[in-house]
Amino acid sequence: MQPFQRIAITGKPGDQAVIDTIRKLIHELDGRGLTVSLDEAIGDATGASATHPVASLDSLAPRIDLLIVVGGDGTLLHAGKRVAAHQVPVLGINRGRLGFLVDVSPDRFDEIIRVIDGDCRVEERLVLEARVVDDDGIVAHAPAINEVVLQRWNTARMIEFETWIDGEPCNRHRSDGLIICTPTGSTAYALSGGGPIMHPGIDAVALVPISPHTLSNRPLVISAGSHIEVRVQPQSIEQVHVSCDSQTDLSLTADGRLDIVAYPHALRLVHPPGHRYFDILRAKLHWGDGAPPC
């Protein structure tokens, strides 16, 4: 790949470890003569706003070659959705906890520099779009990199809804809700709900029920090109909450209809040399801990 020349940096506001890493990163990039811009969410905290352009990610996205995110997976999810439409590659530096997406250690500046020099792999990750619809069309919509979640709230009772796939009835549910996840999100909330781990190279979506009334209501994996429709029963609409990546909430209309389709733009995730997906799974999920080597 060609070296990256125009780089924007964002991170988790209010985290001193994040700010310290960003300051070191700015110093390193400045020393290489690169153009560095800062997200307005962290610009002032770094002390570099007087010498570097500071703007929102939405306005920076058309003018950059790479976005570096310092923080946890949640920070990357938030930032990635804001630049996906401009196909900006995103590199994550881990200052969070699990770090399935932010896979570069802040201590490995050698890896970061190799990425900036073009020695990296760019992987495209499926993104979903949730749409609240009624008879007049789309009322509200939001992208989701991990998952769209429909779940009960403000009630102890299960909710009732139907799922339709590509216009065909799939199931009628009585449960606490439903997780519709991408392969990226299969190691997040869906994993806790008993869903399958899906390799990010698979073009698929999983529907994972949350505490279903019947044991036969099992996780279902379908093509990522499918049109998923959720129809909430009228008696349950007031007790339903819809969220995308636990960051954006959508309110259903009286029709109680929610559509989930593939977002037209993928998340372009940058990995350093030597990145291997199963290494991440073994490290984060502690696979093989205590087992003798083969």
PDB file of C-alpha atoms in Angstrom, residues 101-281:
ATOM      1  CA  LEU A 101     -11.014  -4.144  17.151  1.00  0.00           C
ATOM      2  CA  VAL A 102      -8.299  -1.931  18.640  1.00  0.00           C
ATOM      3  CA  ASP A 103      -5.535  -4.478  18.295  1.00  0.00           C
ATOM      4  CA  VAL A 104      -2.349  -2.372  18.426  1.00  0.00           C
ATOM      5  CA  SER A 105      -0.611  -1.924  21.766  1.00  0.00           C
ATOM      6  CA  PRO A 106       0.231   1.710  22.668  1.00  0.00           C
ATOM      7  CA  ASP A 107       3.741   0.476  23.446  1.00  0.00           C
ATOM      8  CA  ARG A 108       4.278  -0.792  19.907  1.00  0.00           C
ATOM      9  CA  PHE A 109       5.059   2.432  18.065  1.00  0.00           C
ATOM     10  CA  ASP A 110       7.118   0.362  15.646  1.00  0.00           C
ATOM     11  CA  GLU A 111       3.914  -1.341  14.454  1.00  0.00           C
ATOM     12  CA  ILE A 112       2.131   1.994  14.172  1.00  0.00           C
ATOM     13  CA  ILE A 113       4.919   3.459  12.041  1.00  0.00           C
ATOM     14  CA  ARG A 114       4.971   0.396   9.781  1.00  0.00           C
ATOM     15  CA  VAL A 115       1.242   0.846   9.204  1.00  0.00           C
ATOM     16  CA  ILE A 116       1.691   4.526   8.390  1.00  0.00           C
ATOM     17  CA  ASP A 117       4.441   3.573   5.934  1.00  0.00           C
ATOM     18  CA  GLY A 118       1.942   1.328   4.150  1.00  0.00           C
ATOM     19  CA  ASP A 119       3.014  -2.030   5.583  1.00  0.00           C
ATOM     20  CA  CYS A 120      -0.415  -3.196   6.681  1.00  0.00           C
ATOM     21  CA  ARG A 121      -3.557  -5.037   5.715  1.00  0.00           C
ATOM     22  CA  VAL A 122      -6.925  -3.316   5.265  1.00  0.00           C
ATOM     23  CA  GLU A 123      -9.908  -5.518   6.061  1.00  0.00           C
ATOM     24  CA  GLU A 124     -13.486  -4.616   5.140  1.00  0.00           C
ATOM     25  CA  ARG A 125     -16.058  -5.303   7.843  1.00  0.00           C
ATOM     26  CA  LEU A 126     -19.791  -5.538   7.252  1.00  0.00           C
ATOM     27  CA  VAL A 127     -21.899  -2.703   8.678  1.00  0.00           C
ATOM     28  CA  LEU A 128     -25.675  -2.910   9.191  1.00  0.00           C
ATOM     29  CA  GLU A 129     -28.296  -0.200   8.904  1.00  0.00           C
ATOM     30  CA  ALA A 130     -31.383  -0.199  11.116  1.00  0.00           C
ATOM     31  CA  ARG A 131     -34.437   1.599   9.750  1.00  0.00           C
ATOM     32  CA  VAL A 132     -37.659   2.468  11.524  1.00  0.00           C
ATOM     33  CA  VAL A 133     -40.329   2.431   8.823  1.00  0.00           C
ATOM     34  CA  ASP A 134     -44.027   3.115   8.475  1.00  0.00           C
ATOM     35  CA  ASP A 135     -46.419   3.336   5.521  1.00  0.00           C
ATOM     36  CA  ASP A 136     -44.818   6.608   4.422  1.00  0.00           C
ATOM     37  CA  GLY A 137     -41.284   5.250   4.328  1.00  0.00           C
ATOM     38  CA  ILE A 138     -38.164   5.523   6.511  1.00  0.00           C
ATOM     39  CA  VAL A 139     -38.752   7.521   9.705  1.00  0.00           C
ATOM     40  CA  ALA A 140     -35.310   7.120  11.303  1.00  0.00           C
ATOM     41  CA  HIS A 141     -32.164   5.141  10.610  1.00  0.00           C
ATOM     42  CA  ALA A 142     -28.683   4.470  12.025  1.00  0.00           C
ATOM     43  CA  PRO A 143     -25.662   2.302  11.162  1.00  0.00           C
ATOM     44  CA  ALA A 144     -24.363  -0.489  13.384  1.00  0.00           C
ATOM     45  CA  ILE A 145     -20.951  -2.135  13.198  1.00  0.00           C
ATOM     46  CA  ASN A 146     -21.553  -4.669  15.972  1.00  0.00           C
ATOM     47  CA  GLU A 147     -25.267  -5.191  16.326  1.00  0.00           C
ATOM     48  CA  VAL A 148     -28.821  -3.927  16.268  1.00  0.00           C
ATOM     49  CA  VAL A 149     -30.626  -4.890  19.481  1.00  0.00           C
ATOM     50  CA  LEU A 150     -34.360  -4.996  20.045  1.00  0.00           C
ATOM     51  CA  GLN A 151     -35.100  -5.634  23.715  1.00  0.00           C
ATOM     52  CA  ARG A 152     -37.695  -5.201  26.402  1.00  0.00           C
ATOM     53  CA  TRP A 153     -37.480  -2.303  28.819  1.00  0.00           C
ATOM     54  CA  ASN A 154     -39.646  -0.839  31.571  1.00  0.00           C
ATOM     55  CA  THR A 155     -41.421  -4.158  31.985  1.00  0.00           C
ATOM     56  CA  ALA A 156     -40.820  -7.565  33.525  1.00  0.00           C
ATOM     57  CA  ARG A 157     -42.846  -9.315  30.804  1.00  0.00           C
ATOM     58  CA  MET A 158     -41.542 -10.757  27.570  1.00  0.00           C
ATOM     59  CA  ILE A 159     -42.219  -8.909  24.351  1.00  0.00           C
ATOM     60  CA  GLU A 160     -43.882 -10.350  21.246  1.00  0.00           C
ATOM     61  CA  PHE A 161     -42.696  -9.777  17.696  1.00  0.00           C
ATOM     62  CA  GLU A 162     -42.271 -11.473  14.330  1.00  0.00           C
ATOM     63  CA  THR A 163     -39.231 -11.778  12.089  1.00  0.00           C
ATOM     64  CA  TRP A 164     -39.454 -11.834   8.303  1.00  0.00           C
ATOM     65  CA  ILE A 165     -36.514 -12.622   6.001  1.00  0.00           C
ATOM     66  CA  ASP A 166     -36.617 -11.352   2.416  1.00  0.00           C
ATOM     67  CA  GLY A 167     -40.392 -11.027   2.626  1.00  0.00           C
ATOM     68  CA  GLU A 168     -40.951 -14.528   4.033  1.00  0.00           C
ATOM     69  CA  PRO A 169     -42.188 -15.178   7.583  1.00  0.00           C
ATOM     70  CA  CYS A 170     -39.415 -16.645   9.730  1.00  0.00           C
ATOM     71  CA  ASN A 171     -40.557 -16.838  13.356  1.00  0.00           C
ATOM     72  CA  ARG A 172     -42.945 -15.465  15.923  1.00  0.00           C
ATOM     73  CA  HIS A 173     -41.054 -14.639  19.124  1.00  0.00           C
ATOM     74  CA  ARG A 174     -41.880 -14.341  22.783  1.00  0.00           C
ATOM     75  CA  SER A 175     -38.620 -13.347  24.436  1.00  0.00           C
ATOM     76  CA  ASP A 176     -36.671 -10.530  26.064  1.00  0.00           C
ATOM     77  CA  GLY A 177     -35.550  -9.398  22.617  1.00  0.00           C
ATOM     78  CA  LEU A 178     -33.365 -10.098  19.611  1.00  0.00           C
ATOM     79  CA  ILE A 179     -29.745  -9.344  18.653  1.00  0.00           C
ATOM     80  CA  ILE A 180     -29.017  -8.923  14.941  1.00  0.00           C
ATOM     81  CA  CYS A 181     -25.222  -8.947  14.658  1.00  0.00           C
ATOM     82  CA  THR A 182     -22.433  -8.794  12.105  1.00  0.00           C
ATOM     83  CA  PRO A 183     -19.387 -11.093  12.256  1.00  0.00           C
ATOM     84  CA  THR A 184     -17.621  -8.212  14.034  1.00  0.00           C
ATOM     85  CA  GLY A 185     -20.382  -8.127  16.655  1.00  0.00           C
ATOM     86  CA  SER A 186     -20.465 -11.901  17.076  1.00  0.00           C
ATOM     87  CA  THR A 187     -17.829 -11.576  19.830  1.00  0.00           C
ATOM     88  CA  ALA A 188     -19.790  -8.853  21.633  1.00  0.00           C
ATOM     89  CA  TYR A 189     -23.330  -8.951  23.076  1.00  0.00           C
ATOM     90  CA  ALA A 190     -24.348 -11.833  20.793  1.00  0.00           C
ATOM     91  CA  LEU A 191     -21.632 -14.048  22.280  1.00  0.00           C
ATOM     92  CA  SER A 192     -23.080 -13.485  25.755  1.00  0.00           C
ATOM     93  CA  GLY A 193     -26.479 -14.487  24.396  1.00  0.00           C
ATOM     94  CA  GLY A 194     -25.216 -17.834  23.126  1.00  0.00           C
ATOM     95  CA  GLY A 195     -24.678 -16.811  19.521  1.00  0.00           C
ATOM     96  CA  PRO A 196     -21.987 -18.229  17.221  1.00  0.00           C
ATOM     97  CA  ILE A 197     -18.581 -16.669  16.673  1.00  0.00           C
ATOM     98  CA  MET A 198     -18.420 -15.728  12.987  1.00  0.00           C
ATOM     99  CA  HIS A 199     -15.142 -15.127  11.191  1.00  0.00           C
ATOM    100  CA  PRO A 200     -15.046 -11.541   9.842  1.00  0.00           C
ATOM    101  CA  GLY A 201     -14.437 -12.878   6.342  1.00  0.00           C
ATOM    102  CA  ILE A 202     -17.935 -14.404   6.294  1.00  0.00           C
ATOM    103  CA  ASP A 203     -20.623 -12.340   4.575  1.00  0.00           C
ATOM    104  CA  ALA A 204     -23.342 -13.185   7.056  1.00  0.00           C
ATOM    105  CA  VAL A 205     -25.605 -11.919   9.820  1.00  0.00           C
ATOM    106  CA  ALA A 206     -26.727 -13.768  12.954  1.00  0.00           C
ATOM    107  CA  LEU A 207     -30.114 -13.424  14.666  1.00  0.00           C
ATOM    108  CA  VAL A 208     -29.670 -14.302  18.342  1.00  0.00           C
ATOM    109  CA  PRO A 209     -32.755 -14.421  20.602  1.00  0.00           C
ATOM    110  CA  ILE A 210     -32.468 -12.991  24.114  1.00  0.00           C
ATOM    111  CA  SER A 211     -33.918 -15.374  26.723  1.00  0.00           C
ATOM    112  CA  PRO A 212     -36.554 -16.906  24.408  1.00  0.00           C
ATOM    113  CA  HIS A 213     -39.720 -18.511  25.780  1.00  0.00           C
ATOM    114  CA  THR A 214     -39.136 -21.698  23.754  1.00  0.00           C
ATOM    115  CA  LEU A 215     -35.871 -23.634  23.653  1.00  0.00           C
ATOM    116  CA  SER A 216     -36.344 -24.269  19.920  1.00  0.00           C
ATOM    117  CA  ASN A 217     -35.841 -20.557  19.242  1.00  0.00           C
ATOM    118  CA  ARG A 218     -32.144 -20.814  18.406  1.00  0.00           C
ATOM    119  CA  PRO A 219     -29.573 -18.462  16.815  1.00  0.00           C
ATOM    120  CA  LEU A 220     -29.945 -18.259  13.047  1.00  0.00           C
ATOM    121  CA  VAL A 221     -27.227 -17.302  10.539  1.00  0.00           C
ATOM    122  CA  ILE A 222     -28.324 -15.828   7.202  1.00  0.00           C
ATOM    123  CA  SER A 223     -26.795 -14.040   4.240  1.00  0.00           C
ATOM    124  CA  ALA A 224     -25.640 -10.466   4.815  1.00  0.00           C
ATOM    125  CA  GLY A 225     -27.621  -9.469   1.740  1.00  0.00           C
ATOM    126  CA  SER A 226     -30.909 -10.456   3.386  1.00  0.00           C
ATOM    127  CA  HIS A 227     -33.626  -7.948   4.208  1.00  0.00           C
ATOM    128  CA  ILE A 228     -34.639  -8.517   7.828  1.00  0.00           C
ATOM    129  CA  GLU A 229     -37.945  -7.133   9.028  1.00  0.00           C
ATOM    130  CA  VAL A 230     -39.050  -7.145  12.652  1.00  0.00           C
ATOM    131  CA  ARG A 231     -42.737  -6.528  13.342  1.00  0.00           C
ATOM    132  CA  VAL A 232     -43.493  -5.798  16.980  1.00  0.00           C
ATOM    133  CA  GLN A 233     -46.980  -6.656  18.221  1.00  0.00           C
ATOM    134  CA  PRO A 234     -49.047  -3.595  19.239  1.00  0.00           C
ATOM    135  CA  GLN A 235     -49.245  -4.625  22.899  1.00  0.00           C
ATOM    136  CA  SER A 236     -45.420  -4.683  23.090  1.00  0.00           C
ATOM    137  CA  ILE A 237     -44.450  -1.482  21.261  1.00  0.00           C
ATOM    138  CA  GLU A 238     -44.340   0.671  24.400  1.00  0.00           C
ATOM    139  CA  GLN A 239     -42.044  -1.860  26.076  1.00  0.00           C
ATOM    140  CA  VAL A 240     -39.504  -2.129  23.232  1.00  0.00           C
ATOM    141  CA  HIS A 241     -36.117  -0.413  23.049  1.00  0.00           C
ATOM    142  CA  VAL A 242     -33.981  -0.434  19.866  1.00  0.00           C
ATOM    143  CA  SER A 243     -30.285   0.429  19.915  1.00  0.00           C
ATOM    144  CA  CYS A 244     -27.363   0.309  17.484  1.00  0.00           C
ATOM    145  CA  ASP A 245     -24.010  -0.636  19.046  1.00  0.00           C
ATOM    146  CA  SER A 246     -25.436   0.573  22.401  1.00  0.00           C
ATOM    147  CA  GLN A 247     -24.712   4.108  21.159  1.00  0.00           C
ATOM    148  CA  THR A 248     -27.716   5.197  19.071  1.00  0.00           C
ATOM    149  CA  ASP A 249     -31.345   4.670  20.095  1.00  0.00           C
ATOM    150  CA  LEU A 250     -34.288   4.436  17.710  1.00  0.00           C
ATOM    151  CA  SER A 251     -37.958   4.784  18.667  1.00  0.00           C
ATOM    152  CA  LEU A 252     -40.533   2.635  16.908  1.00  0.00           C
ATOM    153  CA  THR A 253     -43.671   4.157  15.450  1.00  0.00           C
ATOM    154  CA  ALA A 254     -47.170   2.834  16.087  1.00  0.00           C
ATOM    155  CA  ASP A 255     -46.658   0.375  13.199  1.00  0.00           C
ATOM    156  CA  GLY A 256     -43.855  -1.284  15.169  1.00  0.00           C
ATOM    157  CA  ARG A 257     -41.741  -2.062  12.094  1.00  0.00           C
ATOM    158  CA  LEU A 258     -37.952  -2.260  12.021  1.00  0.00           C
ATOM    159  CA  ASP A 259     -35.887  -3.088   8.922  1.00  0.00           C
ATOM    160  CA  ILE A 260     -32.247  -4.203   9.024  1.00  0.00           C
ATOM    161  CA  VAL A 261     -30.192  -4.264   5.832  1.00  0.00           C
ATOM    162  CA  ALA A 262     -26.526  -4.098   4.882  1.00  0.00           C
ATOM    163  CA  TYR A 263     -25.151  -0.549   5.043  1.00  0.00           C
ATOM    164  CA  PRO A 264     -23.800   0.537   1.642  1.00  0.00           C
ATOM    165  CA  HIS A 265     -20.316   1.206   3.061  1.00  0.00           C
ATOM    166  CA  ALA A 266     -18.019  -1.202   4.909  1.00  0.00           C
ATOM    167  CA  LEU A 267     -15.776  -0.321   7.832  1.00  0.00           C
ATOM    168  CA  ARG A 268     -12.182  -0.410   6.567  1.00  0.00           C
ATOM    169  CA  LEU A 269     -10.166  -1.736   9.486  1.00  0.00           C
ATOM    170  CA  VAL A 270      -6.362  -1.498   9.360  1.00  0.00           C
ATOM    171  CA  HIS A 271      -4.208  -4.231  10.866  1.00  0.00           C
ATOM    172  CA  PRO A 272      -0.439  -4.145  11.466  1.00  0.00           C
ATOM    173  CA  PRO A 273       1.923  -6.724   9.948  1.00  0.00           C
ATOM    174  CA  GLY A 274       1.573 -10.131  11.543  1.00  0.00           C
ATOM    175  CA  HIS A 275      -2.031  -9.641  12.662  1.00  0.00           C
ATOM    176  CA  ARG A 276      -3.891 -12.943  12.901  1.00  0.00           C
ATOM    177  CA  TYR A 277      -7.557 -13.206  13.834  1.00  0.00           C
ATOM    178  CA  PHE A 278      -7.265 -16.436  15.794  1.00  0.00           C
ATOM    179  CA  ASP A 279      -4.420 -14.996  17.854  1.00  0.00           C
ATOM    180  CA  ILE A 280      -6.885 -12.308  18.960  1.00  0.00           C
ATOM    181  CA  LEU A 281      -9.534 -14.897  19.858  1.00  0.00           C
TER     182      LEU A 281
END
